[in-house]
Coordinates of C-alpha atoms and ligand atoms in Angstrom, one line a residue:
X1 CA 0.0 0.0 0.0
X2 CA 2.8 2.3 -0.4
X3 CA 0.9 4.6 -2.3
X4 CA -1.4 5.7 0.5
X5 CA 1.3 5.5 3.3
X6 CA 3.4 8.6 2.5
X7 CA 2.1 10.1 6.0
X8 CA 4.0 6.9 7.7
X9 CA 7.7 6.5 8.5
X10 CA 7.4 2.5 8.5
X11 CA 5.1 -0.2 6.8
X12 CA 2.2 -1.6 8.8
X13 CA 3.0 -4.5 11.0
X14 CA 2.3 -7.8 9.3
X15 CA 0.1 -9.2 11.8
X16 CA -1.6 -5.3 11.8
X17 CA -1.9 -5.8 8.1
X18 CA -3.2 -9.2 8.1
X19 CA -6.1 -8.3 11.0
X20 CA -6.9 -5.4 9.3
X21 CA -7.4 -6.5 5.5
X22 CA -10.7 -6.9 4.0
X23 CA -8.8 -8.9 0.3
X24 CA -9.1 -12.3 1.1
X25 CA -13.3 -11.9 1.1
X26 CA -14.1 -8.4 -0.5
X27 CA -12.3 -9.4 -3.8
X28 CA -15.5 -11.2 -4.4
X29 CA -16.5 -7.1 -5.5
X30 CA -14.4 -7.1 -8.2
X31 CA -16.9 -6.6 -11.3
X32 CA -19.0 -4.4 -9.0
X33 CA -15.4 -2.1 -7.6
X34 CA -14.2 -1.9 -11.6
X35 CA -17.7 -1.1 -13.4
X36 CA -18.0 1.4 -10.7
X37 CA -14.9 2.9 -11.6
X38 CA -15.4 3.1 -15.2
X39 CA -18.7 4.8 -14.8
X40 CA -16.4 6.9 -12.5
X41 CA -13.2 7.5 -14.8
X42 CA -15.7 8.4 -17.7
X43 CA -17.7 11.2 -15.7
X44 CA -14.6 12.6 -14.6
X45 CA -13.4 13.2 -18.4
X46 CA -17.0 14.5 -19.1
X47 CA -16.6 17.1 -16.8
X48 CA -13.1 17.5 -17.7
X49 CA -11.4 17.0 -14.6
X50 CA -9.0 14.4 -16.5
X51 CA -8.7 13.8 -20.2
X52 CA -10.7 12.1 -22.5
X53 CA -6.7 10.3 -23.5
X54 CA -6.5 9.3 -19.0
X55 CA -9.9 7.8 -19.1
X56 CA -9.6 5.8 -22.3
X57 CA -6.4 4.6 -20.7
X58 CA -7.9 3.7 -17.2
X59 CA -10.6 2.1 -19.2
X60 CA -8.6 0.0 -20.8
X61 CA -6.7 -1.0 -17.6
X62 CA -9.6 -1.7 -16.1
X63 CA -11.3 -3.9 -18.4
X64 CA -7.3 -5.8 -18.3
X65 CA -7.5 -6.1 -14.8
X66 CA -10.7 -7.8 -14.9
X67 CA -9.4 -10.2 -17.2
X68 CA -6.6 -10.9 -15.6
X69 CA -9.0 -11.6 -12.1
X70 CA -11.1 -14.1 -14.4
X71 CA -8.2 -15.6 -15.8
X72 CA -6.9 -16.1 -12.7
X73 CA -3.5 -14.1 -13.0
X74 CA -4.2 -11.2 -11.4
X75 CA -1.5 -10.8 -8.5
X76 CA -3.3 -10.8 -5.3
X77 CA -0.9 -9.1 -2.5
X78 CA -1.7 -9.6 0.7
X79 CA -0.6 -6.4 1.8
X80 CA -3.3 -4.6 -0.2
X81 CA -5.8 -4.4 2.2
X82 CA -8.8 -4.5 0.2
X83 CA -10.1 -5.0 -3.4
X84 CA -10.2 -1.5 -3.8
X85 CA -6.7 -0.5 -3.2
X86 CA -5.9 -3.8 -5.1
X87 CA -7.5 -2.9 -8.8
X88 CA -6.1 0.5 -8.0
X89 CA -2.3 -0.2 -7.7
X90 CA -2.5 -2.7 -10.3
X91 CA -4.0 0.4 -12.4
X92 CA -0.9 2.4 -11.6
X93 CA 1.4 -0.5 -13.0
X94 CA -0.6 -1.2 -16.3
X95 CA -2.1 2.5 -17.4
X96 CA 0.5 4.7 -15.3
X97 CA 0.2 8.3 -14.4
X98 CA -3.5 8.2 -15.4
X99 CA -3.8 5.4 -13.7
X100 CA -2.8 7.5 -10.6
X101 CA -6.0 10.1 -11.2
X102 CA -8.5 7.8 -11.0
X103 CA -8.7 8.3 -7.6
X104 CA -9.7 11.9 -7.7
X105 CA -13.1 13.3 -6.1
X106 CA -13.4 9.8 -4.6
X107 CA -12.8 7.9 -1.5
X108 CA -13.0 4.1 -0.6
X109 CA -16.2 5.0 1.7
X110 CA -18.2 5.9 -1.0
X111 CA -16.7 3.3 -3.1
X112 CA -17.1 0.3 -0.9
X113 CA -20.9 1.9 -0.5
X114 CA -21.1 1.6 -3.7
X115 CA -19.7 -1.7 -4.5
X116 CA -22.1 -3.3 -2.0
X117 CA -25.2 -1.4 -3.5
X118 CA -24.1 -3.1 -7.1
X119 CA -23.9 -6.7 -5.2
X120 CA -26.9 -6.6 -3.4
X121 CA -29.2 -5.3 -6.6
X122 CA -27.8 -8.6 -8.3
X123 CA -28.1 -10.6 -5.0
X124 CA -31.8 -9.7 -5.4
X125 CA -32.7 -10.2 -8.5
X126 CA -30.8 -13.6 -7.8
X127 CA -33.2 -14.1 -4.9
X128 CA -36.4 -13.4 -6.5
X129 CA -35.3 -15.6 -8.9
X130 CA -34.6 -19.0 -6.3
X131 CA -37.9 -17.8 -4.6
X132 CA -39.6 -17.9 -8.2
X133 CA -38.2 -21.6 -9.0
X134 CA -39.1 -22.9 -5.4
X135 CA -42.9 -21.5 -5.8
X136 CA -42.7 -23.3 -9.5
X137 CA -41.6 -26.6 -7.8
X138 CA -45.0 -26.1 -5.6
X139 CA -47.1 -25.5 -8.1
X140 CA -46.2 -28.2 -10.0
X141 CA -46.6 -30.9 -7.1
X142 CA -49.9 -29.4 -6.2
X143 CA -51.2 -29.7 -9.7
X144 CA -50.0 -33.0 -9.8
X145 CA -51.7 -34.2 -6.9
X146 CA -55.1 -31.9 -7.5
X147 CA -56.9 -34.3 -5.4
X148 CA -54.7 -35.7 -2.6
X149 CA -56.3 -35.2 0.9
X150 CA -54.7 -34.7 3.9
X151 CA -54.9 -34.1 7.7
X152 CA -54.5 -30.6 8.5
X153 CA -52.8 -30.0 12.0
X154 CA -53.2 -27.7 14.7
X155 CA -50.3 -28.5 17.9
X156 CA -49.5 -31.7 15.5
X157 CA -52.9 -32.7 16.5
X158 CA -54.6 -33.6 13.5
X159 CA -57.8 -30.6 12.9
X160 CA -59.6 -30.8 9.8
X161 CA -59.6 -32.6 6.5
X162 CA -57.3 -30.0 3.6
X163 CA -56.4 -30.5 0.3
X164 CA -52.1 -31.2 0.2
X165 CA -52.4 -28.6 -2.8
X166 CA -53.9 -26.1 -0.4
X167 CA -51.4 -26.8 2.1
X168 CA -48.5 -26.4 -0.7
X169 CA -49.9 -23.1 -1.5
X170 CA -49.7 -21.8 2.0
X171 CA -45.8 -22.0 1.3
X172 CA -46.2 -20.3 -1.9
X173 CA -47.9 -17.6 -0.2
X174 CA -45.2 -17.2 2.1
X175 CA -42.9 -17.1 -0.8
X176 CA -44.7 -14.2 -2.2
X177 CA -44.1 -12.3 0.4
X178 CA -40.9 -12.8 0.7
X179 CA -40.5 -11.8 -3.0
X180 CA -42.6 -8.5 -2.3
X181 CA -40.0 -7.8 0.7
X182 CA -37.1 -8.1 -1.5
X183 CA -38.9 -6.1 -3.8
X184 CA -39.6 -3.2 -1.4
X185 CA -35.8 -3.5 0.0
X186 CA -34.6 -3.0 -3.6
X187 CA -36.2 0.5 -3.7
X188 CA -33.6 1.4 -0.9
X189 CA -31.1 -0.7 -2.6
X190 CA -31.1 1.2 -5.9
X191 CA -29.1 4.9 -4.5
X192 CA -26.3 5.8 -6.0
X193 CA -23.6 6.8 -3.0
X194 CA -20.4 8.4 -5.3
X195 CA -20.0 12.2 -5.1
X196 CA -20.4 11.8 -0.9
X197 CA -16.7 11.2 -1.2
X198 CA -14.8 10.3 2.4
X199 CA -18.1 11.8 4.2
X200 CA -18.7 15.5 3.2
X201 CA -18.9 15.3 -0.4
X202 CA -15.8 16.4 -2.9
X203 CA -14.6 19.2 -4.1
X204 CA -14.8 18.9 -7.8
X205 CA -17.2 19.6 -10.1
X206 CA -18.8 16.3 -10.6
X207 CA -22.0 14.9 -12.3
X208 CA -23.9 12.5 -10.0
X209 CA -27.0 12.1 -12.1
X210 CA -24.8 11.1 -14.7
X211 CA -22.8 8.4 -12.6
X212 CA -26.6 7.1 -11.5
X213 CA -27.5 6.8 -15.1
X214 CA -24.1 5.0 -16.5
X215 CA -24.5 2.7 -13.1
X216 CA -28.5 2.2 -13.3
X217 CA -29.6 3.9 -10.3
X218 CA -32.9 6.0 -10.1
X219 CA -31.4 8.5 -7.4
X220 CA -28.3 10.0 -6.4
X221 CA -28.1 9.5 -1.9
X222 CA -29.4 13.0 -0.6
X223 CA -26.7 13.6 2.4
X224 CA -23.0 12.0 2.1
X225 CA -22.8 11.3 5.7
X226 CA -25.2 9.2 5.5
X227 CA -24.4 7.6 2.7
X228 CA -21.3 6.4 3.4
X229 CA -22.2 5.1 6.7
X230 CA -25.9 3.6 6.3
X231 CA -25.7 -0.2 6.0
X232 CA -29.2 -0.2 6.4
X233 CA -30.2 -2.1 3.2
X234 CA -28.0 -4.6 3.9
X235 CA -29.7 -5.3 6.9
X236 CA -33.1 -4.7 5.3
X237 CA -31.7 -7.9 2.7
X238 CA -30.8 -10.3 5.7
X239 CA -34.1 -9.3 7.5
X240 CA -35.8 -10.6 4.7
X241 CA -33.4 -13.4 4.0
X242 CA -33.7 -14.5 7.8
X243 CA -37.3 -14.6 7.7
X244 CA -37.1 -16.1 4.5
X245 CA -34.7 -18.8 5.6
X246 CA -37.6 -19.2 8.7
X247 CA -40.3 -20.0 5.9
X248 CA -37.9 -23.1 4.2
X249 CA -37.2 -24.1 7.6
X250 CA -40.8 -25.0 8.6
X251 CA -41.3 -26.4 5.1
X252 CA -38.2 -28.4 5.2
X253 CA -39.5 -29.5 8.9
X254 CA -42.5 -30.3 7.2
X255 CA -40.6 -32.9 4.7
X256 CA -39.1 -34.4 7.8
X257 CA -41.5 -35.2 9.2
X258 CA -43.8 -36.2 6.5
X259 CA -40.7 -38.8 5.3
X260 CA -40.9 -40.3 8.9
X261 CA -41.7 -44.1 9.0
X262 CA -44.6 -42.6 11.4
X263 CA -46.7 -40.6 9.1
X264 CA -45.2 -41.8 5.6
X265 CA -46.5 -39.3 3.4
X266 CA -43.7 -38.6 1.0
X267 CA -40.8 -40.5 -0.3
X268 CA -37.8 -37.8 -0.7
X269 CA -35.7 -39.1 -4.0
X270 CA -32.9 -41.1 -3.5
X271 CA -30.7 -37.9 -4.7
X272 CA -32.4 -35.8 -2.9
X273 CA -31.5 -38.1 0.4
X274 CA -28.7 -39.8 2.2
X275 CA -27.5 -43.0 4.3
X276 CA -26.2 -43.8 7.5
X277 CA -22.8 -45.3 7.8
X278 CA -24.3 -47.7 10.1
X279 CA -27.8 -48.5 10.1
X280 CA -28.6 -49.7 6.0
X281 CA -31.9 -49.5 6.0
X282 CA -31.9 -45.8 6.5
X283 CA -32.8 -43.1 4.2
X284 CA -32.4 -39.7 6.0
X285 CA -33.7 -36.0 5.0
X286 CA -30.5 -34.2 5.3
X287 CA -30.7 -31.7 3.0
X288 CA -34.3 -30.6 4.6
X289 CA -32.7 -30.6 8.0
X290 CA -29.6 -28.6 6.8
X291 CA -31.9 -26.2 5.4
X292 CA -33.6 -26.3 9.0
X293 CA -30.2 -25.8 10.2
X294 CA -28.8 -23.3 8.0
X295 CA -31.9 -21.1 9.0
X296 CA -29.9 -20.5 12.0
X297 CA -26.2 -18.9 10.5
X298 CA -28.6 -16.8 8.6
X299 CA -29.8 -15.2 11.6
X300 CA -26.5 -15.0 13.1
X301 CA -25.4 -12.9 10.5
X302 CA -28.5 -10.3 10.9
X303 CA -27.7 -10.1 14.6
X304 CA -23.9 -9.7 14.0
X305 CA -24.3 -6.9 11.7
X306 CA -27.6 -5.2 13.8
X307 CA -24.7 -5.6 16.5
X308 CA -22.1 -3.8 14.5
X309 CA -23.9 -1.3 13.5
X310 CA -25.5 0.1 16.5
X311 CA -23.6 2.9 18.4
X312 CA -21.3 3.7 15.5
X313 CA -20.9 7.3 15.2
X314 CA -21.3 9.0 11.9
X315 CA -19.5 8.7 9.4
X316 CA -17.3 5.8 7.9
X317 CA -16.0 3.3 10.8
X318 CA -13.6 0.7 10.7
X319 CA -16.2 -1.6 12.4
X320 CA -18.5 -1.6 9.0
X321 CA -16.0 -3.7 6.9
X322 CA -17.3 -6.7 9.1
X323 CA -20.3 -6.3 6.8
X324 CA -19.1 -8.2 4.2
X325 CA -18.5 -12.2 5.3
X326 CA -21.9 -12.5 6.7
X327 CA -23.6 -10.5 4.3
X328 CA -22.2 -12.9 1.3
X329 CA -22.7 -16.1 3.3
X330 CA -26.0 -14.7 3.9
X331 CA -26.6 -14.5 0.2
X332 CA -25.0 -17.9 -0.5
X333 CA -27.0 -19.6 2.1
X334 CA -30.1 -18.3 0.6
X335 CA -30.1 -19.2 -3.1
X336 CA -28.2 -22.7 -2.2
X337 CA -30.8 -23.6 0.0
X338 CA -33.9 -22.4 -2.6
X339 CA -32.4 -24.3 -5.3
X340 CA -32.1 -27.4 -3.5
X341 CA -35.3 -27.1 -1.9
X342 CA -36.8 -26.4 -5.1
X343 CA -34.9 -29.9 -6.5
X344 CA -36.6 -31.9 -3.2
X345 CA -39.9 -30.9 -4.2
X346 CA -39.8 -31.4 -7.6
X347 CA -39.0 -34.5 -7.2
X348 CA -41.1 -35.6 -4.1
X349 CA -43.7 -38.4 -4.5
X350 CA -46.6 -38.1 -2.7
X351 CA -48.3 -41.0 -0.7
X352 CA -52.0 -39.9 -1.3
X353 CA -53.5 -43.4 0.1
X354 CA -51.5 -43.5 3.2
X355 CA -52.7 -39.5 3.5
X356 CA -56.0 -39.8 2.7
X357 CA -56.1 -43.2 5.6
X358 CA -54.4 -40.6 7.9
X359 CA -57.1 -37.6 7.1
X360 CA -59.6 -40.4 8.0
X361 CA -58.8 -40.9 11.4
X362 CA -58.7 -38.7 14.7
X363 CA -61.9 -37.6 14.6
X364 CA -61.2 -35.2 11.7
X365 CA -64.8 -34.5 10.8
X366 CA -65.8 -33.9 14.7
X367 CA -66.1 -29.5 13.4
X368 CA -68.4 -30.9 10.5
X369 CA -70.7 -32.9 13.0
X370 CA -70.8 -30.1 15.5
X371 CA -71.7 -27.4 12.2
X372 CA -74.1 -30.5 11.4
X373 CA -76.1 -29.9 14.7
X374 CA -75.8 -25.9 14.4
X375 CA -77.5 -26.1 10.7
X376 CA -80.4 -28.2 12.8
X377 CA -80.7 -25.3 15.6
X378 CA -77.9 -26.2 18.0
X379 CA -76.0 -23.1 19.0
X380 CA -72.7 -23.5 18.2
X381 CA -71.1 -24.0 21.9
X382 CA -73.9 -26.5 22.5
X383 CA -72.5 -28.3 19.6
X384 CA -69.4 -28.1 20.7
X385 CA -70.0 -30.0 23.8
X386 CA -72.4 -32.8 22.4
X387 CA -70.0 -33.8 19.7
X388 CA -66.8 -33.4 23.1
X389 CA -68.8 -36.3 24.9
X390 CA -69.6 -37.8 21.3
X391 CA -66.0 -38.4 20.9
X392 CA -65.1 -39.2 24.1
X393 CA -67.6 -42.0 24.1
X394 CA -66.5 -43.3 20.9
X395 CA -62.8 -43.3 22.1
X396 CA -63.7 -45.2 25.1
X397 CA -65.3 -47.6 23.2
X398 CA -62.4 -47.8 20.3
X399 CA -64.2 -46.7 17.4
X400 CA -64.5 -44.2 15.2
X401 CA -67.6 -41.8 14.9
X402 CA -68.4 -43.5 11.5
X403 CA -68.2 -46.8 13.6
X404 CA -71.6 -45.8 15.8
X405 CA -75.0 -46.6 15.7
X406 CA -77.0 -43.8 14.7
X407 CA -79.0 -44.6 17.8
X408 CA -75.6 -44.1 20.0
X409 CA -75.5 -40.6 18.1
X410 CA -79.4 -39.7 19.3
X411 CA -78.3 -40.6 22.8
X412 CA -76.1 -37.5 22.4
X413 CA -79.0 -35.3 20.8
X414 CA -82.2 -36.1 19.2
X415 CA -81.2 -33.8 16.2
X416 CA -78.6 -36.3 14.9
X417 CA -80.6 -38.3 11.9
X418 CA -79.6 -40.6 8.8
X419 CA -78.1 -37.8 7.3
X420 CA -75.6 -37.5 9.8
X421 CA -74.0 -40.2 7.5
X422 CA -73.3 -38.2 4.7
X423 CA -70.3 -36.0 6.7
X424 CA -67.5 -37.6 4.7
X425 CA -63.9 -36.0 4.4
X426 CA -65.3 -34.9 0.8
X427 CA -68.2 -33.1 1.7
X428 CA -66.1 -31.7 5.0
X429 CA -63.8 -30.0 2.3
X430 CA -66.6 -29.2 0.0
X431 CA -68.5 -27.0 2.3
X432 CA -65.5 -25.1 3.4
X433 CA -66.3 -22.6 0.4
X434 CA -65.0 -19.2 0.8
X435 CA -62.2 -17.1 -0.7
X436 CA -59.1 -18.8 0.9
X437 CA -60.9 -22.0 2.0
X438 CA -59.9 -25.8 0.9
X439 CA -62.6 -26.5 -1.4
X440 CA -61.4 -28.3 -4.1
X441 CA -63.1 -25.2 -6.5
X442 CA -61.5 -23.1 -4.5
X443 CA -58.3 -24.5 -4.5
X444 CA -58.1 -25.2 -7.9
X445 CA -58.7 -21.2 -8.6
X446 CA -55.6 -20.7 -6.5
X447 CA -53.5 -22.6 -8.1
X448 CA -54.5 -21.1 -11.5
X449 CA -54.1 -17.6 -9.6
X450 CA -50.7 -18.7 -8.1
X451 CA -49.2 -20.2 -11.7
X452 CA -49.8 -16.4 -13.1
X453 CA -48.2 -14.8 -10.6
X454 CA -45.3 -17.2 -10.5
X455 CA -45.0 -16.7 -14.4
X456 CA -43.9 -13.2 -13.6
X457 CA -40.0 -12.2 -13.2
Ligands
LIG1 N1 -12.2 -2.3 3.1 C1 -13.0 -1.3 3.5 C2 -14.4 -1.8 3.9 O1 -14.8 -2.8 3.5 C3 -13.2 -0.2 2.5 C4 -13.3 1.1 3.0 C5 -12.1 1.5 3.7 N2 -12.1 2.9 4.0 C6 -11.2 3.4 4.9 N3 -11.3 4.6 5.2 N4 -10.3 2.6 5.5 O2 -15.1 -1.2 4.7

């Protein structure tokens, strides 16, 4: 870093230099650091602060640096303490004295602010793109078993009788939102940060508006202090990756325990599942209970930087390079863990006799007999407690409330007749006919409804 240190008499310790460097993880910034800097070199020869003859040579450095980082022969030094000050000396040995200007009316605060703007626009539209392909994958195993019924759970407890398609699109709903939230978090995304300079702005005449146009911004950042110290949409991304990352984790739970010996519902695909080194007969969910698992990094990395960030005074600090590791492992975490959910359920074969048997037992249907004696004049609570004692009776005896006389039912409540018999796990989803119910009419209008929206970028 020799060409910053001229205040210094002696290098930076090695272990100072080592602790202090942001290279080994920020050079992942490269494309975003140089396309900032073009956009950057050609604004400053616009407004004629260097010449048209520097920029064309800083271009072309540049775009020869990048190469050479693709390539894989661009000399990393591990006394360069970031990615910044890396492109930029290797500038100064392949364009020269120009290479020296491009520097000017700039600092590495609004840089880095930049570069991390750049990467996070891309790390959304990367993310609304895993969301889209997971919400696909549910689709598509909801419209292939249109008809497969289910017992719904409250507590675990099985509840009510529900279509598995209705309870697939529960996660596509969830996956919406999280779609709209990345959406919204792009709006504070897209703000251009160059011009704020080290913190109070710079002293040439520069063109902002321009630089937001060449880089694709809609607005230039209204204060610089601000702007080089607000890490805010960084933390507005991990918000809505950690919550996010909580939606696939109660799916993937979901897969677990729906793969269980216990409720056998689903067989995971053999690529989609691993053995045990021990016990051959297994066939375990790991990649659903890693994506359980790896819920919880993503968190850590929200709190870490919440944790960073809070009582840092204005403006640029040290402290807010530790944005970057969690940040990108953040991102990574993410879209692995949508695209190999979105593989899992793809792939996932549904059991539909063993969950119909299972939607037939537990007294599923015990709402529809209570709503049964309401429709005859029974207040509700009333109805509550017959059909209580109806199934406590039933239980004592082992059976199930199909398995009763009708004249056990009338012992109950002389409102119980013959049709009593027609409450079947059909005619329980059937009636549940309003907008957002499990009716199978119903259902099958959310699915169309879901399959447009999920056609949409
Ligand atoms: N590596 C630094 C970071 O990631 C770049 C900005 C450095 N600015 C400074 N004044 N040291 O935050």
């Amino acid at each position: 870093m020799s060409h910053i240190r001229g205040r210094f008499s002696k290098p930076a310790d090695k272990l100072v230099a080592r602790y202090t460097a942001s290279l080994p993880f920020d050079r992942r910034l490269y494309r975003q650091d140089i396309r900032g800097s073009l956009a950057h070199a050609r604004m400053l020869a616009k407004q004629g602060i260097i010449t048209d003859k520097e920029a064309e040579a800083i271009a072309a450095g540049l775009l020869s640096i990048q190469k050479e980082i693709e390539q894989g022969k661009f000399p990393f030094k591990a006394e360069l303490e970031d990615i910044h000050m890396a492109v930029e000396s290797r500038l100064i040995e392949v364009a020269g004295e120009a290479g020296r200007k491009l520097h000017t009316a700039r600092s590495r605060n609004d840089q880095v602010a930049l570069d991390m703007r750049l990467f996070t626009r891309e790390a959304i539209g990367d993310t609304v793109k895993g969301l889209r392909g997971l919400q696909r994958a549910l689709i598509a195993l909801a419209g292939a078993n249109k008809k497969v019924v289910m017992p719904g759970y409250t507590h675990l407890q099985v509840a009510q009788p529900v279509l598995l398609a209705h309870h697939l699109l529960a996660y596509f709903e969830m996956l919406q939102r999280d779609i709209e939230r990345f959406h919204d978090c792009l709006k504070r995304v897209d703000v251009m940060p160059l011009g704020s300079g080290a913190l109070a702005g710079v002293a040439y005449d520069i063109d902002r508006e321009f630089l937001a146009k060449e880089l694709g911004f809609s607005r230039v950042s209204r204060n610089s202090l601000d702007a080089v110290s607000d890490r805010d949409f960084l933390l507005e991304y991990q918000a809505a990756a950690a919550i996010g990352m909580m939606h696939l984790s109660r799916l993937a739970e979901e897969l677990v325990i729906w793969s269980s010996a216990e409720f056998d519902f689903v067989e995971i695909d053999d690529a989609y599942a691993t053995g045990s080194s021990i016990m051959p007969q297994k066939k375990n969910p790991d990649v659903a209970e890693l994506a359980r698992g790896k819920t919880g990094r993503v968190y850590g990395h929200l709190t870490a930087l919440l944790t960073t960030m809070k009582g840092l005074p204005l403006a640029y600090n040290r402290d807010m390079q530790e944005d970057k590791e969690g940040f990108f492992d953040t991102v990574d975490t993410l879209l692995a863990t949508l695209e190999v959910m979105a593989g899992m359920v793809a792939t996932l074969k549904v059991k539909a006799g063993n969950t119909l048997k299972a939607a037939e037992r537990g007294y599923i249907l015990a709402t529809d007999i209570a709503d049964y004696l309401v429709k005859k004049g029974e207040a509700f609570r009333t109805a509550h407690e017959i059909v209580g004692r109806l199934v406590s009776y039933a239980a004592a005896k082992g059976k199930a409330l199909s398995g009763l006389d009708l004249s056990e039912y009338k012992k109950f409540s002389p409102r119980f007749a013959e049709d009593v018999r027609d409450i079947t796990v059909a005619s329980s989803l059937a009636v549940r006919d309003v907008t957002g119910g499990t009716a199978p009419g119903r259902v099958a209008r959310a699915l169309a409804a879901a399959r447009r929206m999920a056609a949409k970028g």
